[in-house]
Amino acid sequence: MNRDFPATLVDPFQRRISYLRLSVTDRCDFRCVYCMAEDMQFVPKPQVLTLEELYRVAEAAVGLGVRKIRLTGGEPLIRNNILSLVQRLGALPGLETLALTSNGSRLAELAAPLRAAGVSRVNISLDSLRPDRFRELTRFGDLAKVIAGVDAAVAAGFERIKLNAVILRGRNDDEVLDLVEFARQREIDIAFIEEMPLGQIEEHSRALSFCSSAELEQLIGSHYPLQPQGDPSGSAGPARYFSMADSRSQVGFISPHSNNFCHLCNRVRVTVEGRLLLCLGNEHSADLRPVLRAPGSSRVELERAIVAAVALKPEKHHFTHGEEPEILRFMNMTGG
Ligand code: SAM
Ligand code: SF4
């Protein structure tokens, strides 16, 4: 292919971009209280990238050195025909890791076909093991279905399964050890994510509900001695992981507030409207949809747009605990 630009993605701070989080829908069958407002406006259908357009973005990114793609949303598994996209991505030369983040509601049926199509890692969100509370936190979620989804994922033999839990003070902070035990029983990993100020929510005060990773680490460490796992610039990305002597499960902490990991950032996101976001905590972005939809547009033009966008990647985010959201975009729009 004739390119008049370098076929690699290096930002102005010399960070090499090798990881793309690709949102395949902003819609979801849940309305988790920290992620969405009760009454959400979703992207009008004509602005949603088609599966073919999503594939073209992935192909161009891999052509520029991206080696890992995580499909996310919204809930990626409610997108129509998602398996057809997964199958194509699973066969994309140069892509080393195809991963997925899901709320688990459809994994009971889809775990085995996703594994067969080439997904090697799944993250499953699970914030409570009590059915009533799970329903309250997700507004619509059925805990039994999600647990069946986790178990189907374990049976399907993914290389890595990780639970993601967002802990809110006074809501589920008494379940931290139960969640760790749930992961240990299945020999899967678990990461605790600090709540981030993405989108305006009325349901609770993000400042009052905040639970720091340091606090959770101390609580878990007092029950299961935690051994730090190496350098966070490895595959763990922004999470810090710990092992436990008597288990294969690892415990991670993703701490955008208390542990700034921006200097290690190797990722960009593409929203389902085709907006390439350079940072979770900043608005810097480039719109790929006009490039994708320009008559006769080629892969080189798409690659050129991606290379130009990476030059906009900011050095870091500045999350604080103010009551006003710093980013008006909700997490389901961002592609978590
Ligand atoms: N629907 C899928 C799921 O829930 O796993 C994938 C998308 S969801 C936006 C990805 C992750 O973002 C989930 O683990 C969720 O807990 C997390 N998340 C959503 N809103 C968040 C917020 N405001 N702060 C921190 N994490 C958030
Ligand atoms: Fe849906 Fe995931 Fe957001 Fe929950 S966290 S509302 S499951 S997109």
mmCIF file of C-alpha atoms and ligand atoms in Angstrom:
data_model
loop_
_atom_site.group_PDB
_atom_site.id
_atom_site.type_symbol
_atom_site.label_atom_id
_atom_site.label_comp_id
_atom_site.label_asym_id
_atom_site.label_seq_id
_atom_site.Cartn_x
_atom_site.Cartn_y
_atom_site.Cartn_z
ATOM 1 C CA MET A 1 0.000 0.000 0.000
ATOM 2 C CA ASN A 2 1.309 3.478 -0.897
ATOM 3 C CA ARG A 3 1.368 5.675 2.147
ATOM 4 C CA ASP A 4 2.986 9.117 2.433
ATOM 5 C CA PHE A 5 2.883 8.912 6.247
ATOM 6 C CA PRO A 6 4.436 6.531 8.798
ATOM 7 C CA ALA A 7 2.406 3.354 9.370
ATOM 8 C CA THR A 8 2.697 3.543 13.144
ATOM 9 C CA LEU A 9 0.816 5.412 15.816
ATOM 10 C CA VAL A 10 3.116 7.367 18.131
ATOM 11 C CA ASP A 11 1.669 10.352 19.966
ATOM 12 C CA PRO A 12 3.438 13.645 20.792
ATOM 13 C CA PHE A 13 4.488 12.186 24.175
ATOM 14 C CA GLN A 14 6.190 9.207 22.476
ATOM 15 C CA ARG A 15 3.518 6.731 23.560
ATOM 16 C CA ARG A 16 2.955 3.996 20.995
ATOM 17 C CA ILE A 17 -0.727 3.252 20.429
ATOM 18 C CA SER A 18 -1.295 -0.477 20.152
ATOM 19 C CA TYR A 19 -4.714 -0.909 21.735
ATOM 20 C CA LEU A 20 -8.124 0.100 20.371
ATOM 21 C CA ARG A 21 -11.366 -0.049 22.312
ATOM 22 C CA LEU A 22 -14.101 -0.208 19.739
ATOM 23 C CA SER A 23 -17.663 0.551 20.793
ATOM 24 C CA VAL A 24 -20.157 -1.454 18.746
ATOM 25 C CA THR A 25 -23.290 0.108 20.273
ATOM 26 C CA ASP A 26 -24.191 2.803 22.797
ATOM 27 C CA ARG A 27 -27.369 0.915 23.703
ATOM 28 C CA CYS A 28 -27.683 -1.412 26.648
ATOM 29 C CA ASP A 29 -30.162 -3.743 28.317
ATOM 30 C CA PHE A 30 -29.059 -2.359 31.724
ATOM 31 C CA ARG A 31 -28.933 1.204 33.081
ATOM 32 C CA CYS A 32 -26.213 0.960 35.730
ATOM 33 C CA VAL A 33 -26.563 3.878 38.121
ATOM 34 C CA TYR A 34 -22.969 5.108 37.695
ATOM 35 C CA CYS A 35 -22.924 4.676 33.924
ATOM 36 C CA MET A 36 -26.231 6.022 32.635
ATOM 37 C CA ALA A 37 -29.035 8.377 33.545
ATOM 38 C CA GLU A 38 -32.437 6.672 33.810
ATOM 39 C CA ASP A 39 -33.664 8.458 30.737
ATOM 40 C CA MET A 40 -31.006 8.247 28.049
ATOM 41 C CA GLN A 41 -30.872 9.610 24.528
ATOM 42 C CA PHE A 42 -29.141 7.173 22.239
ATOM 43 C CA VAL A 43 -27.372 7.908 18.974
ATOM 44 C CA PRO A 44 -29.855 8.056 16.069
ATOM 45 C CA LYS A 45 -29.556 4.902 13.960
ATOM 46 C CA PRO A 46 -28.264 6.611 10.779
ATOM 47 C CA GLN A 47 -25.254 7.876 12.720
ATOM 48 C CA VAL A 48 -24.389 4.432 14.063
ATOM 49 C CA LEU A 49 -21.519 2.815 12.187
ATOM 50 C CA THR A 50 -22.491 -0.323 10.301
ATOM 51 C CA LEU A 51 -20.720 -3.583 11.074
ATOM 52 C CA GLU A 52 -18.812 -3.138 7.819
ATOM 53 C CA GLU A 53 -17.678 0.358 8.872
ATOM 54 C CA LEU A 54 -16.618 -0.943 12.289
ATOM 55 C CA TYR A 55 -14.600 -3.631 10.559
ATOM 56 C CA ARG A 56 -12.926 -1.041 8.306
ATOM 57 C CA VAL A 57 -11.890 1.007 11.354
ATOM 58 C CA ALA A 58 -10.415 -2.109 12.975
ATOM 59 C CA GLU A 59 -8.602 -3.096 9.796
ATOM 60 C CA ALA A 60 -7.049 0.369 9.391
ATOM 61 C CA ALA A 61 -6.013 0.472 13.054
ATOM 62 C CA VAL A 62 -4.358 -2.943 12.803
ATOM 63 C CA GLY A 63 -2.587 -1.761 9.628
ATOM 64 C CA LEU A 64 -1.111 1.028 11.787
ATOM 65 C CA GLY A 65 0.206 -1.267 14.498
ATOM 66 C CA VAL A 66 -2.755 -1.850 16.783
ATOM 67 C CA ARG A 67 -2.387 -5.376 18.164
ATOM 68 C CA LYS A 68 -5.256 -5.579 20.616
ATOM 69 C CA ILE A 69 -8.904 -4.689 20.106
ATOM 70 C CA ARG A 70 -11.535 -4.764 22.818
ATOM 71 C CA LEU A 71 -15.175 -4.667 21.747
ATOM 72 C CA THR A 72 -17.294 -2.712 24.145
ATOM 73 C CA GLY A 73 -20.310 -0.402 24.359
ATOM 74 C CA GLY A 74 -23.035 0.004 25.636
ATOM 75 C CA GLU A 75 -23.592 -3.718 25.765
ATOM 76 C CA PRO A 76 -21.737 -5.188 22.768
ATOM 77 C CA LEU A 77 -23.676 -8.448 22.827
ATOM 78 C CA ILE A 78 -27.019 -6.788 22.121
ATOM 79 C CA ARG A 79 -25.786 -5.473 18.753
ATOM 80 C CA ASN A 80 -27.518 -7.390 15.937
ATOM 81 C CA ASN A 81 -25.235 -9.871 14.194
ATOM 82 C CA ILE A 82 -22.330 -9.086 16.483
ATOM 83 C CA LEU A 83 -20.951 -12.583 15.922
ATOM 84 C CA SER A 84 -20.425 -11.860 12.232
ATOM 85 C CA LEU A 85 -18.164 -8.904 13.124
ATOM 86 C CA VAL A 86 -16.360 -10.950 15.776
ATOM 87 C CA GLN A 87 -15.701 -13.723 13.250
ATOM 88 C CA ARG A 88 -14.164 -11.261 10.769
ATOM 89 C CA LEU A 89 -12.041 -9.622 13.455
ATOM 90 C CA GLY A 90 -10.954 -13.023 14.727
ATOM 91 C CA ALA A 91 -9.481 -13.690 11.282
ATOM 92 C CA LEU A 92 -7.846 -10.243 10.849
ATOM 93 C CA PRO A 93 -4.116 -10.739 10.147
ATOM 94 C CA GLY A 94 -1.904 -8.858 12.599
ATOM 95 C CA LEU A 95 -4.466 -8.669 15.371
ATOM 96 C CA GLU A 96 -3.018 -10.563 18.317
ATOM 97 C CA THR A 97 -5.711 -10.157 20.960
ATOM 98 C CA LEU A 98 -9.450 -9.825 20.488
ATOM 99 C CA ALA A 99 -11.181 -9.040 23.772
ATOM 100 C CA LEU A 100 -14.676 -8.141 24.876
ATOM 101 C CA THR A 101 -16.252 -6.285 27.792
ATOM 102 C CA SER A 102 -19.809 -7.351 28.600
ATOM 103 C CA ASN A 103 -22.405 -7.098 31.312
ATOM 104 C CA GLY A 104 -22.843 -10.861 30.970
ATOM 105 C CA SER A 105 -26.592 -10.816 30.281
ATOM 106 C CA ARG A 106 -26.218 -12.740 26.985
ATOM 107 C CA LEU A 107 -23.034 -14.648 27.673
ATOM 108 C CA ALA A 108 -24.827 -17.846 28.634
ATOM 109 C CA GLU A 109 -25.746 -18.276 24.922
ATOM 110 C CA LEU A 110 -22.820 -16.447 23.354
ATOM 111 C CA ALA A 111 -19.703 -17.400 25.333
ATOM 112 C CA ALA A 112 -18.945 -20.566 23.331
ATOM 113 C CA PRO A 113 -19.474 -19.025 19.856
ATOM 114 C CA LEU A 114 -17.429 -15.958 20.835
ATOM 115 C CA ARG A 115 -14.563 -18.166 21.966
ATOM 116 C CA ALA A 116 -14.801 -20.178 18.737
ATOM 117 C CA ALA A 117 -14.709 -16.946 16.706
ATOM 118 C CA GLY A 118 -11.407 -15.890 18.259
ATOM 119 C CA VAL A 119 -12.212 -13.834 21.370
ATOM 120 C CA SER A 120 -9.519 -14.729 23.876
ATOM 121 C CA ARG A 121 -10.352 -12.473 26.831
ATOM 122 C CA VAL A 122 -13.574 -11.321 28.392
ATOM 123 C CA ASN A 123 -14.277 -8.790 31.101
ATOM 124 C CA ILE A 124 -17.641 -9.168 32.799
ATOM 125 C CA SER A 125 -19.114 -6.463 34.994
ATOM 126 C CA LEU A 126 -20.475 -7.657 38.325
ATOM 127 C CA ASP A 127 -21.099 -5.251 41.181
ATOM 128 C CA SER A 128 -23.249 -7.296 43.554
ATOM 129 C CA LEU A 129 -24.075 -10.917 44.370
ATOM 130 C CA ARG A 130 -27.455 -10.055 45.895
ATOM 131 C CA PRO A 131 -30.298 -10.223 43.351
ATOM 132 C CA ASP A 132 -32.261 -7.231 44.706
ATOM 133 C CA ARG A 133 -29.251 -5.057 44.990
ATOM 134 C CA PHE A 134 -27.984 -6.138 41.582
ATOM 135 C CA ARG A 135 -31.327 -5.088 40.119
ATOM 136 C CA GLU A 136 -31.151 -1.745 41.917
ATOM 137 C CA LEU A 137 -27.617 -0.985 40.726
ATOM 138 C CA THR A 138 -28.244 -2.057 37.119
ATOM 139 C CA ARG A 139 -31.928 -0.961 37.123
ATOM 140 C CA PHE A 140 -32.856 -3.944 34.858
ATOM 141 C CA GLY A 141 -30.284 -6.662 35.439
ATOM 142 C CA ASP A 142 -31.076 -10.271 36.349
ATOM 143 C CA LEU A 143 -28.272 -11.590 38.541
ATOM 144 C CA ALA A 144 -28.997 -15.266 37.809
ATOM 145 C CA LYS A 145 -28.516 -14.684 34.084
ATOM 146 C CA VAL A 146 -25.250 -12.881 34.632
ATOM 147 C CA ILE A 147 -23.901 -15.618 36.902
ATOM 148 C CA ALA A 148 -24.921 -18.188 34.263
ATOM 149 C CA GLY A 149 -23.004 -16.024 31.769
ATOM 150 C CA VAL A 150 -19.887 -15.999 33.943
ATOM 151 C CA ASP A 151 -20.077 -19.774 34.293
ATOM 152 C CA ALA A 152 -20.566 -20.211 30.539
ATOM 153 C CA ALA A 153 -17.478 -18.073 29.978
ATOM 154 C CA VAL A 154 -15.484 -20.247 32.383
ATOM 155 C CA ALA A 155 -16.706 -23.375 30.555
ATOM 156 C CA ALA A 156 -15.843 -21.879 27.145
ATOM 157 C CA GLY A 157 -12.147 -21.727 28.122
ATOM 158 C CA PHE A 158 -11.185 -18.097 27.475
ATOM 159 C CA GLU A 159 -7.514 -17.348 28.111
ATOM 160 C CA ARG A 160 -8.457 -14.758 30.653
ATOM 161 C CA ILE A 161 -11.708 -13.814 32.360
ATOM 162 C CA LYS A 162 -11.888 -10.791 34.571
ATOM 163 C CA LEU A 163 -14.759 -9.445 36.610
ATOM 164 C CA ASN A 164 -15.066 -5.657 36.818
ATOM 165 C CA ALA A 165 -16.690 -4.193 39.897
ATOM 166 C CA VAL A 166 -17.462 -0.551 40.614
ATOM 167 C CA ILE A 167 -17.826 -0.106 44.372
ATOM 168 C CA LEU A 168 -20.053 2.690 45.681
ATOM 169 C CA ARG A 169 -19.967 3.654 49.326
ATOM 170 C CA GLY A 170 -23.121 2.620 51.148
ATOM 171 C CA ARG A 171 -24.386 0.604 48.155
ATOM 172 C CA ASN A 172 -22.120 -2.412 47.688
ATOM 173 C CA ASP A 173 -18.975 -1.684 49.696
ATOM 174 C CA ASP A 174 -19.923 -4.511 52.071
ATOM 175 C CA GLU A 175 -19.615 -7.044 49.215
ATOM 176 C CA VAL A 176 -15.978 -6.523 48.290
ATOM 177 C CA LEU A 177 -14.767 -9.709 49.984
ATOM 178 C CA ASP A 178 -17.731 -11.757 48.694
ATOM 179 C CA LEU A 179 -16.895 -10.644 45.140
ATOM 180 C CA VAL A 180 -13.248 -11.624 45.603
ATOM 181 C CA GLU A 181 -14.377 -15.021 46.928
ATOM 182 C CA PHE A 182 -16.713 -15.465 43.934
ATOM 183 C CA ALA A 183 -13.751 -14.886 41.598
ATOM 184 C CA ARG A 184 -11.485 -17.199 43.597
ATOM 185 C CA GLN A 185 -14.020 -20.034 43.439
ATOM 186 C CA ARG A 186 -13.928 -19.834 39.630
ATOM 187 C CA GLU A 187 -10.173 -19.099 39.380
ATOM 188 C CA ILE A 188 -10.850 -15.915 37.449
ATOM 189 C CA ASP A 189 -9.551 -12.389 38.055
ATOM 190 C CA ILE A 190 -11.351 -9.416 39.501
ATOM 191 C CA ALA A 191 -10.659 -5.693 39.160
ATOM 192 C CA PHE A 192 -12.170 -2.913 41.214
ATOM 193 C CA ILE A 193 -12.722 0.307 39.261
ATOM 194 C CA GLU A 194 -12.971 3.722 40.871
ATOM 195 C CA GLU A 195 -16.085 5.534 39.705
ATOM 196 C CA MET A 196 -15.276 8.183 37.095
ATOM 197 C CA PRO A 197 -17.064 11.524 36.539
ATOM 198 C CA LEU A 198 -18.449 10.702 33.097
ATOM 199 C CA GLY A 199 -21.896 12.129 32.360
ATOM 200 C CA GLN A 200 -24.407 13.967 34.551
ATOM 201 C CA ILE A 201 -26.294 11.611 36.861
ATOM 202 C CA GLU A 202 -28.978 12.488 39.411
ATOM 203 C CA GLU A 203 -29.192 9.107 41.106
ATOM 204 C CA HIS A 204 -26.337 9.572 43.569
ATOM 205 C CA SER A 205 -23.528 11.934 44.413
ATOM 206 C CA ARG A 206 -20.358 10.641 42.831
ATOM 207 C CA ALA A 207 -18.332 12.523 45.429
ATOM 208 C CA LEU A 208 -20.150 10.891 48.375
ATOM 209 C CA SER A 209 -20.165 7.392 46.903
ATOM 210 C CA PHE A 210 -16.481 7.391 46.034
ATOM 211 C CA CYS A 211 -14.453 4.449 47.383
ATOM 212 C CA SER A 212 -10.732 4.627 46.754
ATOM 213 C CA SER A 213 -8.674 1.720 45.507
ATOM 214 C CA ALA A 214 -6.332 2.229 48.471
ATOM 215 C CA GLU A 215 -9.182 1.521 50.878
ATOM 216 C CA LEU A 216 -10.269 -1.623 48.991
ATOM 217 C CA GLU A 217 -6.699 -2.828 48.711
ATOM 218 C CA GLN A 218 -6.292 -2.531 52.465
ATOM 219 C CA LEU A 219 -9.538 -4.397 53.147
ATOM 220 C CA ILE A 220 -8.776 -7.248 50.741
ATOM 221 C CA GLY A 221 -5.122 -7.369 51.814
ATOM 222 C CA SER A 222 -6.146 -7.915 55.418
ATOM 223 C CA HIS A 223 -7.972 -11.123 54.387
ATOM 224 C CA TYR A 224 -5.795 -12.393 51.555
ATOM 225 C CA PRO A 225 -2.160 -11.288 51.614
ATOM 226 C CA LEU A 226 -1.609 -9.553 48.255
ATOM 227 C CA GLN A 227 1.606 -9.864 46.269
ATOM 228 C CA PRO A 228 2.170 -7.052 43.729
ATOM 229 C CA GLN A 229 2.487 -8.294 40.160
ATOM 230 C CA GLY A 230 5.281 -6.604 38.238
ATOM 231 C CA ASP A 231 5.342 -3.467 36.211
ATOM 232 C CA PRO A 232 1.980 -1.908 35.327
ATOM 233 C CA SER A 233 3.334 -0.959 31.895
ATOM 234 C CA GLY A 234 2.936 -4.637 30.926
ATOM 235 C CA SER A 235 -0.294 -6.063 29.574
ATOM 236 C CA ALA A 236 -2.243 -4.937 32.635
ATOM 237 C CA GLY A 237 -2.460 -1.359 31.323
ATOM 238 C CA PRO A 238 -3.804 1.070 33.888
ATOM 239 C CA ALA A 239 -4.647 -1.602 36.451
ATOM 240 C CA ARG A 240 -2.342 -2.663 39.281
ATOM 241 C CA TYR A 241 -2.609 -6.400 39.875
ATOM 242 C CA PHE A 242 -1.892 -8.548 42.885
ATOM 243 C CA SER A 243 -1.741 -12.304 43.319
ATOM 244 C CA MET A 244 -2.822 -14.336 46.331
ATOM 245 C CA ALA A 245 -0.613 -17.191 47.509
ATOM 246 C CA ASP A 246 -3.440 -19.748 47.693
ATOM 247 C CA SER A 247 -5.296 -18.914 44.458
ATOM 248 C CA ARG A 248 -4.825 -18.511 40.709
ATOM 249 C CA SER A 249 -7.076 -15.464 40.744
ATOM 250 C CA GLN A 250 -5.572 -12.010 40.622
ATOM 251 C CA VAL A 251 -7.040 -8.882 42.180
ATOM 252 C CA GLY A 252 -6.654 -5.585 40.329
ATOM 253 C CA PHE A 253 -7.335 -1.957 41.061
ATOM 254 C CA ILE A 254 -8.111 0.583 38.357
ATOM 255 C CA SER A 255 -7.612 3.954 39.950
ATOM 256 C CA PRO A 256 -8.054 6.914 37.638
ATOM 257 C CA HIS A 257 -8.321 9.244 40.623
ATOM 258 C CA SER A 258 -5.719 8.042 43.024
ATOM 259 C CA ASN A 259 -3.148 6.571 40.664
ATOM 260 C CA ASN A 260 -2.557 8.515 37.500
ATOM 261 C CA PHE A 261 -1.475 6.096 34.810
ATOM 262 C CA CYS A 262 -1.574 8.415 31.808
ATOM 263 C CA HIS A 263 2.137 8.188 31.050
ATOM 264 C CA LEU A 264 1.611 4.476 30.286
ATOM 265 C CA CYS A 265 -1.437 4.979 28.086
ATOM 266 C CA ASN A 266 -1.277 2.948 24.868
ATOM 267 C CA ARG A 267 -4.942 3.126 23.887
ATOM 268 C CA VAL A 268 -7.519 5.042 21.934
ATOM 269 C CA ARG A 269 -11.279 4.553 21.651
ATOM 270 C CA VAL A 270 -13.709 4.718 18.768
ATOM 271 C CA THR A 271 -17.335 5.466 19.600
ATOM 272 C CA VAL A 272 -20.156 3.849 17.692
ATOM 273 C CA GLU A 273 -20.641 7.116 15.792
ATOM 274 C CA GLY A 274 -17.077 6.862 14.553
ATOM 275 C CA ARG A 275 -15.541 9.461 16.842
ATOM 276 C CA LEU A 276 -11.933 8.582 17.622
ATOM 277 C CA LEU A 277 -11.388 9.590 21.269
ATOM 278 C CA LEU A 278 -7.841 10.127 22.312
ATOM 279 C CA CYS A 279 -8.445 10.127 26.079
ATOM 280 C CA LEU A 280 -11.191 8.924 28.420
ATOM 281 C CA GLY A 281 -10.966 12.109 30.470
ATOM 282 C CA ASN A 282 -10.682 14.724 27.709
ATOM 283 C CA GLU A 283 -12.792 15.739 24.735
ATOM 284 C CA HIS A 284 -9.982 15.588 22.133
ATOM 285 C CA SER A 285 -11.323 13.586 19.218
ATOM 286 C CA ALA A 286 -11.531 13.217 15.465
ATOM 287 C CA ASP A 287 -14.586 12.253 13.461
ATOM 288 C CA LEU A 288 -13.882 9.225 11.280
ATOM 289 C CA ARG A 289 -17.452 8.837 10.004
ATOM 290 C CA PRO A 290 -17.192 11.381 7.167
ATOM 291 C CA VAL A 291 -13.990 9.675 6.062
ATOM 292 C CA LEU A 292 -15.661 6.251 6.191
ATOM 293 C CA ARG A 293 -18.699 7.510 4.281
ATOM 294 C CA ALA A 294 -16.985 9.666 1.657
ATOM 295 C CA PRO A 295 -17.791 8.170 -1.758
ATOM 296 C CA GLY A 296 -15.001 5.837 -2.841
ATOM 297 C CA SER A 297 -12.989 6.435 0.355
ATOM 298 C CA SER A 298 -10.049 4.090 0.701
ATOM 299 C CA ARG A 299 -8.214 2.485 3.574
ATOM 300 C CA VAL A 300 -5.264 4.882 3.107
ATOM 301 C CA GLU A 301 -7.534 7.878 3.734
ATOM 302 C CA LEU A 302 -8.878 6.267 6.869
ATOM 303 C CA GLU A 303 -5.363 5.472 8.074
ATOM 304 C CA ARG A 304 -4.286 9.048 7.343
ATOM 305 C CA ALA A 305 -7.167 10.374 9.465
ATOM 306 C CA ILE A 306 -6.226 8.058 12.341
ATOM 307 C CA VAL A 307 -2.548 9.071 12.203
ATOM 308 C CA ALA A 308 -3.522 12.762 12.204
ATOM 309 C CA ALA A 309 -5.843 12.215 15.165
ATOM 310 C CA VAL A 310 -3.186 10.548 17.302
ATOM 311 C CA ALA A 311 -1.199 13.797 17.143
ATOM 312 C CA LEU A 312 -4.025 15.300 19.266
ATOM 313 C CA LYS A 313 -3.670 12.847 22.149
ATOM 314 C CA PRO A 314 -3.425 14.874 25.359
ATOM 315 C CA GLU A 315 -0.805 14.150 27.967
ATOM 316 C CA LYS A 316 -3.197 13.300 30.788
ATOM 317 C CA HIS A 317 -6.639 13.544 32.310
ATOM 318 C CA HIS A 318 -7.511 15.611 35.382
ATOM 319 C CA PHE A 319 -10.358 13.858 37.190
ATOM 320 C CA THR A 320 -11.313 15.432 40.507
ATOM 321 C CA HIS A 321 -14.209 14.853 42.884
ATOM 322 C CA GLY A 322 -16.341 17.895 42.014
ATOM 323 C CA GLU A 323 -20.111 17.547 41.751
ATOM 324 C CA GLU A 324 -20.112 18.741 38.141
ATOM 325 C CA PRO A 325 -19.161 16.034 35.671
ATOM 326 C CA GLU A 326 -15.922 16.932 33.987
ATOM 327 C CA ILE A 327 -16.878 15.031 30.886
ATOM 328 C CA LEU A 328 -20.447 15.288 29.666
ATOM 329 C CA ARG A 329 -20.199 12.073 27.682
ATOM 330 C CA PHE A 330 -21.563 9.047 29.519
ATOM 331 C CA MET A 331 -19.462 5.904 29.756
ATOM 332 C CA ASN A 332 -21.813 4.009 27.429
ATOM 333 C CA MET A 333 -21.097 6.665 24.769
ATOM 334 C CA THR A 334 -17.395 6.546 25.400
ATOM 335 C CA GLY A 335 -16.998 2.820 25.121
ATOM 336 C CA GLY A 336 -15.818 1.705 28.560
HETATM 337 N N1 SAM B 1 -21.820 -3.039 29.068
HETATM 338 C C1 SAM B 1 -20.515 -3.582 29.258
HETATM 339 C C2 SAM B 1 -20.200 -3.762 30.715
HETATM 340 O O1 SAM B 1 -20.931 -3.241 31.554
HETATM 341 O O2 SAM B 1 -19.195 -4.412 31.011
HETATM 342 C C3 SAM B 1 -19.418 -2.808 28.573
HETATM 343 C C4 SAM B 1 -19.484 -1.312 28.623
HETATM 344 S S1 SAM B 1 -19.333 -0.610 30.254
HETATM 345 C C5 SAM B 1 -19.446 1.128 29.890
HETATM 346 C C6 SAM B 1 -17.616 -0.922 30.608
HETATM 347 C C7 SAM B 1 -17.203 -0.761 32.046
HETATM 348 O O3 SAM B 1 -17.312 0.595 32.410
HETATM 349 C C8 SAM B 1 -18.023 -1.549 33.037
HETATM 350 O O4 SAM B 1 -17.179 -2.404 33.777
HETATM 351 C C9 SAM B 1 -18.611 -0.495 33.948
HETATM 352 O O5 SAM B 1 -18.685 -0.932 35.261
HETATM 353 C C10 SAM B 1 -17.652 0.663 33.780
HETATM 354 N N2 SAM B 1 -18.228 1.966 34.024
HETATM 355 C C11 SAM B 1 -19.344 2.518 33.497
HETATM 356 N N3 SAM B 1 -19.522 3.791 33.952
HETATM 357 C C12 SAM B 1 -18.491 4.038 34.794
HETATM 358 C C13 SAM B 1 -18.089 5.171 35.582
HETATM 359 N N4 SAM B 1 -18.795 6.292 35.579
HETATM 360 N N5 SAM B 1 -16.959 5.056 36.306
HETATM 361 C C14 SAM B 1 -16.235 3.905 36.297
HETATM 362 N N6 SAM B 1 -16.542 2.821 35.581
HETATM 363 C C15 SAM B 1 -17.661 2.884 34.846
HETATM 364 FE FE1 SF4 B 2 -24.793 -0.972 30.309
HETATM 365 FE FE2 SF4 B 2 -22.274 -1.574 30.872
HETATM 366 FE FE3 SF4 B 2 -23.184 0.919 31.256
HETATM 367 FE FE4 SF4 B 2 -24.043 -1.010 32.835
HETATM 368 S S1 SF4 B 2 -21.926 -0.302 32.677
HETATM 369 S S2 SF4 B 2 -25.344 0.540 31.808
HETATM 370 S S3 SF4 B 2 -24.096 -2.739 31.500
HETATM 371 S S4 SF4 B 2 -22.975 -0.091 29.326
#
